[in-house]
Structures are given as C-alpha cells and as structure tokens.
C-alpha cells in the first residue's frame, strides 16, 4: 500500500543541491528509491537567462559533479580502469579545438575578439557568485577566495592581477566590495572567456568552470577548491582529494565531461542529439546574438511576412510606397530591404542616385513543410547585398561564396558532404508537404525528370532567355530525347492553384508520366537525369548525383557541374566541388531561424525538422489561403 498520489517511484529527481532539492533528497532516503541529480551541462545557452533552455544536462545517479564530499558519475568514470575509445579521444580533441576557435563556453553573450585586454601579461583570478552551490559543495568558503587572491599577488610579483567576475551576477561575487589598486583590477565584462585564457600567463580559481576551460587552453590552473577537474594531475591543487588516484589527459577529462556523460538536447528538432550537433547549434544561436540585426526599411512586404521578417531584421518601418521607403532609408542612413522577386523595376537606379543601399531578400533553399504561397513561414531567408542568386545579370553574394569555395578547409567540406547525404537520405526538398508515392517506372529506358515552374517567376524571367514556358521546355526535352521516358512534375504552387504555369492539354502527351503530388526528392531518386530551365530541382538533382541539363542560368550552372544549354555567365570561372557548392548555397548564404521556437538554427537542424510532421497554420491563415485560391480561380490577380 502507498499513501503517495502516484505510483511508487522508481527514482526521485532533484535539481542540483539548491534548498528545494533537500526535500527530494529526504524523500529518497525515506522511501528508498535512488536519487537522481540533474544539473546544466557545461555548454548551456547564449545568455544566462532562464528563458533560454539549456542545451544539455548532467543526469547523475551517484551524486553531482560539483559535490566533492561524495563520489559522482564523472569521478567514478575517471577513477575506473576504463580505457577511452580512440574515436572518443579524437572527438574530444576536435571538440576542444572547436570551442576554442569559436569562443564557446557555458554562457556565450560575448563574441570572441571583442573585448579589450591589457597589452602586458597578466594573472587571471576567477571570482564566483557568493553562496554558489559549486563553492559550498566544492569544499571551499569565502576564506579560500581571499587566500587565492593573496597567493596570486605574492606568487606573481610585479604582474597585473585581473579579477574576472561571474557573467550571471557580476556584483554578487566574493570580490564585489573590493577596491581596485594599481596591481589588482577587475576585468572588463565584455571579454570572451577564451580570449582571456589565451592572454593570461597564469590562472587562479576555486571551483569555477573556467578552471576546466583553462586546462583545455593549455594552463595548469592553481585550484583552491575541489572541483570535478582537480586531482587528476592537470591542476596545481591547494587541497587534497584522496579518492582521485588516476592521472589523466585533458582529452580524457573532456570526453567524460562533455561527450560521454551529458545528455544533449536539440530545442529546434526537440530530440536528443550529439555533443557535436549541440556545439553547432549553440554557435548558430550565439552568432545570431553577436551580430546585431540589420536596421532597415522594408519595402512591399506582405502583412503575413512581417512577423517572421522582424526575427531577422531590425525593421524601422514597413512601406508600400517606393519613394517614402527611399526617403526614410536616406534620412536614417540605413539600407532598404526588398523582396527580390517583387523589386520595382526602377528601384535600383533611384537607390543609386540617393546612395541608398539595397538589401534583397528571398527564401532560402531549405524552406518549409508547406508552400510559401499557402502562407507557411520560411525556416531560412537570404539577404544579398550585391544582387540576388536568381539574377545572373549581376553578381550576388552566393556567386561570390561559390567562387571562393575552393578555399574551404576539410572540416567545412566534410560538413557540407554530411549535410548533402542527410538531405538525400531524408528526401528533403525546398517544400516538404506530405505526398503520394512515385508510380513504378520502366527499368530499361533512360528516365528524365522535367520539373515544371511558375511561369512569370523571377528566376525564369531573369535566368532563362530562350525557353520561358513549361510547354516549350517539355517540347525541347522530347525533341532531344525521342526514346527516353519523360516524367513531368507539376510545380506545387501551380498544382495548388496558386500560380500560373499549367501545361496545355494538347502538349501533355509529350510526357510519358505527369506527377503532381509526388515529392521532389522521390522524383529525382527515380530518374537518371533532370532537365530544367532554372528550377531548384536541378540543384537538388546534383545533390542526388544525377546528370543535370539546364536551359537557363540558375545559380548552380556555369561551374562545371551541369550540362549548360542556356546563356553562360562569364563571371563563373571557378571550378568548385559539389560540396563546395553545397556549403555556399546551404551553409554560407542563408540564415536559418526555426519558425516555431524562434531560435537561430543550423541547416542540419532544419533538415531534420523538415523530415518530421507537417507544419500547421493558424485557422485564420487557412481561411486566407482558401480565399486566395478562390480569387485566382475566377481570374483575379492576387499578389
């Protein structure tokens, strides 16, 4: 019999060693089930705010890593005779390098190389929040902080001593009331941890996580408490830790603390993830926070787009009038942002006359679970300062990135390769709604996919000169391939009744099969070649390793990766690899923000998210889409 209002617990969980946790500890001792302690992992978030969810947790069934009075999971792991797998050690070495190179720590509100450090060498003394559990359970007290500062001064005569406050509560530290002297001063708050550690000649700490990061930076920190990283031969310990007998490497310590024991969580995809994916996700969120939103005037954006545009831009105002938009941009000395496919014909000339910068916006190449024309918010946008990717008449930021992609290092190319493989494996395209399976195709015939496009779309108008209609494209493909099995795929916006581009009935017989609700990735996987004007499905065909023939000049042509039947772009002389093209188009060019959580994201996260359940619009937007379809059905032009 139980008097609890729930089944008998198999375990009782508590958060750290805060006062409220004592009740759970008493219950565990009284009722008998094991106690499980949960704490933030050592990479948490961008800012030290509760509103930002933690990327990782330490879930410990033995103790808690900062409590030196008892064993913990990390202590037992490092004390055991277990030999770490060489692959894990390699991952640890790469992880250490990644954190150092990108300036990532537990909290990440300060970008690397942004703060001022003294030109001369200095000794770093690390303060902590008074009364913090890591101090109390780490065998230390206020007296140890004073001993630490005294030791730093006496052991480093003539050197400057810089005291680093805790970023979460800088005025609540043990040295908060201390007055600065010519030798002992407080460090500026806007300095990245790794910049500090790289410039310091010595590090003094009590139990702070910075002592752990000091080890990773190559220091042997002077430690005045009993943190989890002390006692393993990597620190100069001012207290003894009898239980810790082994001598380990920094890579072993890192592997235990960051790879083996933590549980990492992806708040965008909402599932567990790896340490490496957590690092990439945190870096994306940090970079988004480090780079202030571009302040601008937005011209001609539909009302439904304004909400998600504010996540990317600091919008001063939305304007419908070109002249008012230009005047406001000029008066404020800021760019004018415009949806590239809706850019007024005379805007570039007017902006040039006034010396107003134009920022052209468009959807990224990994967009959503539904159509933009059906008002599904995009997961990525591009912001191009030179031109726009679908207009070959002028250079674009994407074109520059592709031209420079041969300078990418091995890690960047590997990331692009893995992303490409994941896209193919999961069958991801630009739009990713739920569709029907592909009909069975003949095995012995050469199979060609012809993707239909929206006629009048900006990518066709700018990027294709000789062939500009789906009918003309299909006729040309049939003339050149009399014996091939041709699959024509209707563009999803056309199939939904939202855009023009329907194939005339008289010409539908030129295709052996017309598909409408089959996913783009499934169509590409089923054929041998993709023939197109400027469709993104040509780019996706390259990702799948298919031969791609183009009659226009989309962004992916002219680089030696496609068979080009359209106008060649004289600027495209580089010969990038496929992974170089992928890195430029999917990693370097777009910016990703999860439409649901609002978090800055990575293309890897968005790919995984797009493979999940279809997105849902609010009921209001569903009604709007229905009305738009009805108006177009009766011949009204609705933008």
Short mmCIF file of C-alpha atoms in Angstrom, two decimals, residues 117-566:
data_model
loop_
_atom_site.label_atom_id
_atom_site.label_comp_id
_atom_site.label_asym_id
_atom_site.label_seq_id
_atom_site.Cartn_x
_atom_site.Cartn_y
_atom_site.Cartn_z
CA UNK A 117 42.79 43.11 -22.77
CA UNK A 118 45.92 44.72 -21.34
CA UNK A 119 48.95 44.60 -23.63
CA UNK A 120 51.14 43.16 -20.88
CA UNK A 121 50.85 39.69 -19.42
CA UNK A 122 48.50 39.31 -16.51
CA UNK A 123 47.40 36.75 -13.95
CA UNK A 124 43.75 35.75 -14.06
CA UNK A 125 41.83 35.36 -10.79
CA UNK A 126 38.31 33.98 -11.15
CA UNK A 127 35.53 35.20 -8.89
CA UNK A 128 32.27 33.31 -8.32
CA UNK A 129 28.79 34.11 -7.03
CA UNK A 130 28.76 34.25 -3.24
CA UNK A 131 26.99 31.24 -1.76
CA UNK A 132 27.03 29.28 -5.00
CA UNK A 133 26.50 25.55 -4.50
CA UNK A 134 29.64 24.76 -6.51
CA UNK A 135 31.67 26.65 -3.88
CA UNK A 136 29.91 25.24 -0.85
CA UNK A 137 29.93 21.63 -2.05
CA UNK A 138 33.34 22.06 -3.61
CA UNK A 139 34.98 22.20 -0.19
CA UNK A 140 35.59 25.95 -0.26
CA UNK A 141 34.50 29.10 1.53
CA UNK A 142 34.96 32.85 1.42
CA UNK A 143 38.32 32.41 3.10
CA UNK A 144 39.62 30.38 0.13
CA UNK A 145 38.86 33.25 -2.24
CA UNK A 146 40.94 35.61 -0.14
CA UNK A 147 43.74 33.02 0.03
CA UNK A 148 43.55 32.70 -3.76
CA UNK A 149 43.93 36.44 -4.32
CA UNK A 150 46.76 36.72 -1.78
CA UNK A 151 48.57 33.82 -3.43
CA UNK A 152 48.16 35.32 -6.90
CA UNK A 153 49.69 38.60 -5.69
CA UNK A 154 52.57 37.06 -3.74
CA UNK A 155 53.45 34.40 -6.32
CA UNK A 156 53.46 36.85 -9.24
CA UNK A 157 55.34 39.95 -8.07
CA UNK A 158 55.05 42.92 -10.37
CA UNK A 159 52.41 41.32 -12.61
CA UNK A 160 48.96 42.74 -13.10
CA UNK A 161 46.19 40.74 -11.44
CA UNK A 162 42.85 40.76 -13.28
CA UNK A 163 39.77 39.53 -11.43
CA UNK A 164 37.07 38.10 -13.66
CA UNK A 165 33.53 38.42 -12.30
CA UNK A 166 30.79 35.87 -12.87
CA UNK A 167 28.82 36.82 -16.02
CA UNK A 168 25.43 35.98 -14.50
CA UNK A 169 25.74 38.04 -11.29
CA UNK A 170 28.85 40.25 -11.56
CA UNK A 171 28.02 42.29 -8.43
CA UNK A 172 27.37 39.26 -6.21
CA UNK A 173 30.85 37.80 -6.13
CA UNK A 174 33.29 37.34 -3.26
CA UNK A 175 35.33 40.33 -4.51
CA UNK A 176 32.32 42.59 -5.18
CA UNK A 177 33.30 45.09 -2.47
CA UNK A 178 36.99 45.07 -3.28
CA UNK A 179 38.63 48.32 -4.36
CA UNK A 180 40.92 48.25 -7.35
CA UNK A 181 44.61 49.07 -6.98
CA UNK A 182 47.36 49.69 -9.48
CA UNK A 183 48.08 45.94 -9.49
CA UNK A 184 44.67 44.34 -8.87
CA UNK A 185 41.84 45.32 -11.20
CA UNK A 186 38.54 43.95 -12.43
CA UNK A 187 38.40 42.57 -15.94
CA UNK A 188 36.01 44.17 -18.42
CA UNK A 189 32.77 42.21 -18.59
CA UNK A 190 32.61 42.21 -22.40
CA UNK A 191 35.54 39.86 -22.93
CA UNK A 192 35.27 36.33 -24.24
CA UNK A 193 36.47 33.56 -21.92
CA UNK A 194 38.85 32.07 -24.47
CA UNK A 195 40.43 35.44 -25.24
CA UNK A 196 41.09 35.89 -21.52
CA UNK A 197 42.57 32.42 -21.13
CA UNK A 198 44.71 32.87 -24.22
CA UNK A 199 46.21 36.09 -22.92
CA UNK A 200 46.68 35.12 -19.24
CA UNK A 201 50.06 33.93 -18.01
CA UNK A 202 48.53 32.03 -15.07
CA UNK A 203 45.06 31.13 -13.81
CA UNK A 204 43.84 31.02 -10.21
CA UNK A 205 40.41 29.62 -9.38
CA UNK A 206 38.37 27.96 -6.63
CA UNK A 207 35.74 25.76 -8.30
CA UNK A 208 34.73 27.79 -11.38
CA UNK A 209 34.17 26.07 -14.73
CA UNK A 210 36.78 28.45 -16.11
CA UNK A 211 39.36 26.30 -14.37
CA UNK A 212 38.24 23.40 -16.57
CA UNK A 213 38.46 25.60 -19.65
CA UNK A 214 41.88 26.83 -18.51
CA UNK A 215 43.08 23.22 -18.71
CA UNK A 216 41.69 22.99 -22.26
CA UNK A 217 43.53 26.23 -23.11
CA UNK A 218 46.84 24.70 -22.01
CA UNK A 219 47.13 26.11 -18.48
CA UNK A 220 47.84 24.29 -15.23
CA UNK A 221 45.43 26.31 -13.05
CA UNK A 222 46.05 26.92 -9.37
CA UNK A 223 42.93 25.47 -7.71
CA UNK A 224 41.83 26.37 -4.18
CA UNK A 225 38.69 24.20 -4.01
CA UNK A 226 37.77 20.68 -5.05
CA UNK A 227 36.07 20.97 -8.45
CA UNK A 228 35.49 17.93 -10.66
CA UNK A 229 38.56 18.70 -12.76
CA UNK A 230 41.03 18.82 -9.84
CA UNK A 231 43.03 15.89 -8.51
CA UNK A 232 43.79 14.24 -11.87
CA UNK A 233 47.26 15.66 -12.47
CA UNK A 234 46.05 18.53 -14.62
CA UNK A 235 45.92 21.20 -11.91
CA UNK A 236 48.05 22.59 -9.08
CA UNK A 237 45.81 21.68 -6.13
CA UNK A 238 45.85 23.59 -2.87
CA UNK A 239 43.57 20.96 -1.28
CA UNK A 240 43.99 17.20 -1.32
CA UNK A 241 41.49 14.83 -2.97
CA UNK A 242 42.32 11.33 -1.75
CA UNK A 243 39.69 9.50 -3.81
CA UNK A 244 41.08 10.66 -7.13
CA UNK A 245 44.01 8.38 -7.86
CA UNK A 246 44.50 8.38 -11.62
CA UNK A 247 46.48 10.69 -13.86
CA UNK A 248 44.53 11.52 -16.99
CA UNK A 249 44.84 13.68 -20.10
CA UNK A 250 42.86 16.79 -20.89
CA UNK A 251 41.17 14.85 -23.71
CA UNK A 252 40.01 12.15 -21.29
CA UNK A 253 38.63 14.75 -18.89
CA UNK A 254 36.83 16.49 -21.76
CA UNK A 255 35.44 13.22 -23.12
CA UNK A 256 33.92 12.33 -19.75
CA UNK A 257 32.55 15.82 -19.01
CA UNK A 258 31.29 16.76 -22.48
CA UNK A 259 30.76 13.65 -24.61
CA UNK A 260 30.09 10.52 -22.55
CA UNK A 261 28.06 11.71 -19.55
CA UNK A 262 25.92 14.70 -20.62
CA UNK A 263 22.58 14.38 -22.36
CA UNK A 264 22.42 16.93 -25.16
CA UNK A 265 19.07 18.22 -26.40
CA UNK A 266 18.05 19.99 -29.59
CA UNK A 267 15.26 22.53 -28.84
CA UNK A 268 14.58 23.05 -32.54
CA UNK A 269 14.10 19.40 -33.54
CA UNK A 270 13.01 18.57 -29.96
CA UNK A 271 15.02 15.42 -29.53
CA UNK A 272 18.30 14.20 -28.06
CA UNK A 273 21.39 14.97 -30.07
CA UNK A 274 25.16 14.57 -30.04
CA UNK A 275 27.75 16.83 -28.45
CA UNK A 276 28.93 17.94 -31.89
CA UNK A 277 25.43 18.87 -33.04
CA UNK A 278 24.85 20.75 -29.79
CA UNK A 279 28.04 22.75 -30.42
CA UNK A 280 26.99 23.69 -33.95
CA UNK A 281 23.51 24.63 -32.74
CA UNK A 282 24.90 26.78 -29.93
CA UNK A 283 27.28 28.51 -32.32
CA UNK A 284 24.39 29.35 -34.67
CA UNK A 285 22.41 30.86 -31.80
CA UNK A 286 25.46 32.71 -30.49
CA UNK A 287 26.35 34.20 -33.87
CA UNK A 288 22.77 35.36 -34.27
CA UNK A 289 23.04 37.12 -30.91
CA UNK A 290 26.53 38.50 -31.59
CA UNK A 291 25.55 40.13 -34.87
CA UNK A 292 23.03 42.92 -34.28
CA UNK A 293 20.00 42.75 -36.55
CA UNK A 294 20.39 44.88 -39.66
CA UNK A 295 18.40 48.09 -39.20
CA UNK A 296 16.48 48.81 -42.37
CA UNK A 297 13.30 49.97 -44.08
CA UNK A 298 11.31 47.15 -45.70
CA UNK A 299 9.53 47.84 -48.96
CA UNK A 300 6.48 45.96 -50.17
CA UNK A 301 6.39 43.05 -47.73
CA UNK A 302 3.05 41.28 -47.40
CA UNK A 303 1.45 41.63 -43.99
CA UNK A 304 1.79 37.96 -43.16
CA UNK A 305 5.56 38.12 -43.77
CA UNK A 306 6.18 40.95 -41.33
CA UNK A 307 6.23 38.82 -38.19
CA UNK A 308 8.98 36.49 -39.34
CA UNK A 309 10.94 39.31 -41.01
CA UNK A 310 11.28 41.00 -37.61
CA UNK A 311 13.14 37.92 -36.38
CA UNK A 312 15.84 38.56 -38.96
CA UNK A 313 15.86 42.35 -39.25
CA UNK A 314 15.54 45.43 -37.06
CA UNK A 315 12.72 46.95 -39.11
CA UNK A 316 12.30 50.68 -38.69
CA UNK A 317 9.10 50.61 -40.73
CA UNK A 318 7.28 48.76 -43.49
CA UNK A 319 6.47 50.87 -46.53
CA UNK A 320 4.38 50.29 -49.65
CA UNK A 321 5.50 53.48 -51.39
CA UNK A 322 8.91 53.26 -53.06
CA UNK A 323 9.57 56.98 -52.65
CA UNK A 324 8.64 57.01 -48.96
CA UNK A 325 10.80 53.95 -48.36
CA UNK A 326 13.78 55.59 -50.08
CA UNK A 327 13.31 58.85 -48.20
CA UNK A 328 13.09 57.06 -44.82
CA UNK A 329 16.17 54.96 -45.58
CA UNK A 330 18.10 58.05 -46.67
CA UNK A 331 17.05 60.06 -43.63
CA UNK A 332 18.15 57.28 -41.25
CA UNK A 333 21.25 56.26 -43.17
CA UNK A 334 20.10 52.62 -43.35
CA UNK A 335 19.53 50.09 -46.16
CA UNK A 336 16.25 49.50 -47.91
CA UNK A 337 15.26 45.81 -47.84
CA UNK A 338 13.03 44.48 -50.60
CA UNK A 339 11.69 41.06 -51.56
CA UNK A 340 13.89 40.42 -54.61
CA UNK A 341 11.21 38.85 -56.80
CA UNK A 342 8.92 41.86 -56.14
CA UNK A 343 11.54 44.58 -56.61
CA UNK A 344 10.19 47.58 -58.57
CA UNK A 345 11.92 47.96 -61.92
CA UNK A 346 13.28 51.44 -61.21
CA UNK A 347 14.31 50.89 -57.59
CA UNK A 348 18.00 50.14 -58.22
CA UNK A 349 18.51 53.35 -60.21
CA UNK A 350 16.67 55.51 -57.69
CA UNK A 351 18.60 53.98 -54.79
CA UNK A 352 21.92 54.50 -56.59
CA UNK A 353 21.10 58.18 -57.20
CA UNK A 354 20.43 58.65 -53.47
CA UNK A 355 23.31 56.39 -52.35
CA UNK A 356 20.86 54.13 -50.50
CA UNK A 357 21.99 50.53 -50.09
CA UNK A 358 19.56 47.81 -51.23
CA UNK A 359 19.27 44.55 -49.32
CA UNK A 360 17.49 41.91 -51.40
CA UNK A 361 15.61 39.16 -49.57
CA UNK A 362 14.38 35.75 -50.69
CA UNK A 363 13.51 32.36 -49.28
CA UNK A 364 16.42 30.02 -48.65
CA UNK A 365 16.75 26.67 -50.42
CA UNK A 366 15.53 24.72 -47.39
CA UNK A 367 12.26 26.45 -46.70
CA UNK A 368 9.29 24.79 -45.04
CA UNK A 369 6.90 21.88 -44.68
CA UNK A 370 4.39 23.65 -46.91
CA UNK A 371 4.21 26.21 -49.69
CA UNK A 372 5.05 29.86 -49.25
CA UNK A 373 2.01 30.65 -51.36
CA UNK A 374 -0.03 28.87 -48.69
CA UNK A 375 1.47 31.20 -46.05
CA UNK A 376 3.85 28.77 -44.37
CA UNK A 377 6.65 30.78 -42.74
CA UNK A 378 10.15 30.01 -44.07
CA UNK A 379 12.85 28.39 -41.97
CA UNK A 380 15.53 30.28 -43.89
CA UNK A 381 16.00 33.55 -45.72
CA UNK A 382 18.83 35.03 -47.75
CA UNK A 383 19.88 38.67 -47.57
CA UNK A 384 22.02 39.67 -50.53
CA UNK A 385 23.93 42.95 -50.65
CA UNK A 386 25.21 42.55 -54.23
CA UNK A 387 22.24 41.22 -56.17
CA UNK A 388 20.20 38.03 -55.83
CA UNK A 389 21.01 34.44 -56.69
CA UNK A 390 18.40 34.02 -59.47
CA UNK A 391 19.56 37.05 -61.50
CA UNK A 392 22.76 36.20 -63.44
CA UNK A 393 22.92 39.71 -64.93
CA UNK A 394 24.71 40.89 -61.81
CA UNK A 395 26.93 39.32 -59.21
CA UNK A 396 25.42 38.05 -55.95
CA UNK A 397 26.72 37.14 -52.53
CA UNK A 398 26.03 33.48 -53.37
CA UNK A 399 28.07 33.69 -56.55
CA UNK A 400 30.97 35.13 -54.55
CA UNK A 401 30.70 32.34 -51.97
CA UNK A 402 30.74 29.67 -54.69
CA UNK A 403 33.75 31.32 -56.37
CA UNK A 404 35.63 31.25 -53.05
CA UNK A 405 34.58 27.74 -52.01
CA UNK A 406 37.86 26.14 -53.10
CA UNK A 407 39.42 27.81 -50.06
CA UNK A 408 37.18 25.94 -47.61
CA UNK A 409 39.02 23.65 -45.20
CA UNK A 410 38.50 19.91 -44.86
CA UNK A 411 36.13 20.24 -41.87
CA UNK A 412 33.87 22.68 -43.73
CA UNK A 413 33.73 20.45 -46.80
CA UNK A 414 33.02 17.41 -44.62
CA UNK A 415 30.15 19.26 -43.01
CA UNK A 416 28.72 20.07 -46.45
CA UNK A 417 29.14 16.45 -47.55
CA UNK A 418 27.34 15.14 -44.47
CA UNK A 419 24.56 17.70 -44.95
CA UNK A 420 24.16 16.67 -48.57
CA UNK A 421 23.96 12.99 -47.60
CA UNK A 422 21.38 13.72 -44.92
CA UNK A 423 19.22 15.69 -47.36
CA UNK A 424 19.27 12.78 -49.81
CA UNK A 425 18.71 10.20 -47.09
CA UNK A 426 15.68 12.03 -45.66
CA UNK A 427 14.31 13.09 -49.03
CA UNK A 428 14.31 16.82 -48.22
CA UNK A 429 13.49 19.49 -50.79
CA UNK A 430 12.59 23.18 -50.67
CA UNK A 431 8.95 22.40 -49.86
CA UNK A 432 8.18 19.28 -47.88
CA UNK A 433 4.47 18.56 -47.58
CA UNK A 434 3.01 15.04 -47.42
CA UNK A 435 2.62 13.49 -50.88
CA UNK A 436 1.82 10.27 -52.73
CA UNK A 437 4.37 7.59 -53.71
CA UNK A 438 6.01 7.50 -57.14
CA UNK A 439 4.38 5.23 -59.74
CA UNK A 440 6.56 2.40 -61.00
CA UNK A 441 8.82 3.42 -63.90
CA UNK A 442 10.24 1.21 -66.70
CA UNK A 443 13.66 -0.17 -65.84
CA UNK A 444 15.30 -0.36 -69.29
CA UNK A 445 14.56 3.16 -70.52
CA UNK A 446 16.57 6.27 -69.73
CA UNK A 447 14.39 8.31 -67.42
CA UNK A 448 14.34 12.11 -67.45
CA UNK A 449 12.61 14.39 -64.96
CA UNK A 450 11.29 17.72 -66.24
CA UNK A 451 10.24 19.96 -63.33
CA UNK A 452 7.56 22.47 -64.16
CA UNK A 453 7.99 26.03 -62.92
CA UNK A 454 5.82 29.03 -62.18
CA UNK A 455 5.63 30.90 -65.49
CA UNK A 456 6.47 34.51 -64.89
CA UNK A 457 8.53 33.63 -61.82
CA UNK A 458 11.52 35.94 -61.35
CA UNK A 459 14.01 33.07 -61.65
CA UNK A 460 12.63 32.27 -65.13
CA UNK A 461 12.38 35.88 -66.26
CA UNK A 462 15.94 36.72 -65.17
CA UNK A 463 17.62 33.36 -65.62
CA UNK A 464 16.20 31.93 -68.85
CA UNK A 465 16.26 33.66 -72.22
CA UNK A 466 15.39 31.13 -74.95
CA UNK A 467 12.88 28.91 -73.10
CA UNK A 468 10.47 30.54 -70.66
CA UNK A 469 7.41 28.29 -70.55
CA UNK A 470 6.84 24.76 -69.34
CA UNK A 471 5.38 23.82 -72.71
CA UNK A 472 8.49 24.99 -74.59
CA UNK A 473 10.74 23.18 -72.13
CA UNK A 474 8.86 19.90 -72.46
CA UNK A 475 8.83 20.17 -76.27
CA UNK A 476 12.60 20.74 -76.32
CA UNK A 477 13.31 17.83 -73.99
CA UNK A 478 11.17 15.49 -76.12
CA UNK A 479 12.91 16.63 -79.34
CA UNK A 480 16.30 15.89 -77.81
CA UNK A 481 15.26 12.59 -76.21
CA UNK A 482 12.89 10.71 -78.52
CA UNK A 483 13.30 7.34 -76.80
CA UNK A 484 13.57 8.46 -73.17
CA UNK A 485 10.85 8.04 -70.56
CA UNK A 486 9.97 11.59 -69.55
CA UNK A 487 8.41 12.39 -66.19
CA UNK A 488 6.89 15.86 -65.94
CA UNK A 489 6.36 17.18 -62.41
CA UNK A 490 3.83 19.93 -61.92
CA UNK A 491 5.12 22.77 -59.76
CA UNK A 492 3.43 22.58 -56.32
CA UNK A 493 2.24 26.21 -56.45
CA UNK A 494 0.64 25.52 -59.85
CA UNK A 495 -0.85 22.25 -58.61
CA UNK A 496 -2.34 24.10 -55.62
CA UNK A 497 -3.98 26.63 -57.92
CA UNK A 498 -1.89 29.48 -56.55
CA UNK A 499 0.32 30.32 -59.55
CA UNK A 500 0.26 30.23 -63.36
CA UNK A 501 2.08 27.54 -65.33
CA UNK A 502 -0.37 24.77 -66.17
CA UNK A 503 0.67 22.61 -69.12
CA UNK A 504 -1.68 22.86 -72.16
CA UNK A 505 -3.75 19.71 -72.60
CA UNK A 506 -2.55 19.32 -76.19
CA UNK A 507 1.08 19.01 -75.03
CA UNK A 508 0.59 16.73 -72.06
CA UNK A 509 1.15 13.71 -74.33
CA UNK A 510 4.80 14.72 -74.74
CA UNK A 511 5.41 13.37 -71.24
CA UNK A 512 5.15 9.66 -70.51
CA UNK A 513 4.07 10.41 -66.97
CA UNK A 514 2.77 13.55 -65.28
CA UNK A 515 3.08 13.62 -61.50
CA UNK A 516 1.67 16.19 -59.16
CA UNK A 517 1.72 15.01 -55.55
CA UNK A 518 4.99 13.06 -55.60
CA UNK A 519 7.82 14.64 -53.53
CA UNK A 520 10.62 16.26 -55.48
CA UNK A 521 13.25 14.06 -53.83
CA UNK A 522 11.31 10.89 -54.73
CA UNK A 523 11.03 12.01 -58.36
CA UNK A 524 14.74 12.78 -58.57
CA UNK A 525 15.71 9.46 -56.99
CA UNK A 526 13.60 7.58 -59.56
CA UNK A 527 15.19 9.09 -62.69
CA UNK A 528 18.60 9.29 -64.36
CA UNK A 529 18.65 12.93 -65.38
CA UNK A 530 17.00 16.28 -64.61
CA UNK A 531 16.33 18.74 -67.45
CA UNK A 532 15.16 22.20 -66.39
CA UNK A 533 15.06 25.91 -67.08
CA UNK A 534 16.13 27.32 -63.71
CA UNK A 535 14.32 25.13 -61.16
CA UNK A 536 15.90 24.44 -57.78
CA UNK A 537 15.22 20.78 -58.55
CA UNK A 538 18.27 20.97 -60.81
CA UNK A 539 20.38 21.82 -57.76
CA UNK A 540 18.67 19.02 -55.84
CA UNK A 541 19.45 16.70 -58.74
CA UNK A 542 23.15 17.48 -58.22
CA UNK A 543 22.78 16.60 -54.54
CA UNK A 544 21.42 13.19 -55.62
CA UNK A 545 24.31 12.66 -58.03
CA UNK A 546 22.16 12.96 -61.18
CA UNK A 547 23.08 14.45 -64.53
CA UNK A 548 21.54 17.92 -64.76
CA UNK A 549 20.87 19.77 -68.02
CA UNK A 550 19.81 23.42 -67.84
CA UNK A 551 18.36 25.79 -70.47
CA UNK A 552 18.69 28.83 -68.23
CA UNK A 553 21.35 30.28 -65.93
CA UNK A 554 20.39 29.35 -62.36
CA UNK A 555 22.93 29.82 -59.58
CA UNK A 556 24.28 26.26 -59.84
CA UNK A 557 25.22 26.40 -63.55
CA UNK A 558 28.45 27.56 -65.14
CA UNK A 559 30.67 25.92 -62.52
CA UNK A 560 31.42 22.72 -64.43
CA UNK A 561 28.88 20.60 -62.53
CA UNK A 562 26.00 20.77 -65.04
CA UNK A 563 25.41 20.46 -68.79
CA UNK A 564 24.59 24.04 -69.76
CA UNK A 565 22.38 24.72 -72.78
CA UNK A 566 21.50 28.26 -71.75
#
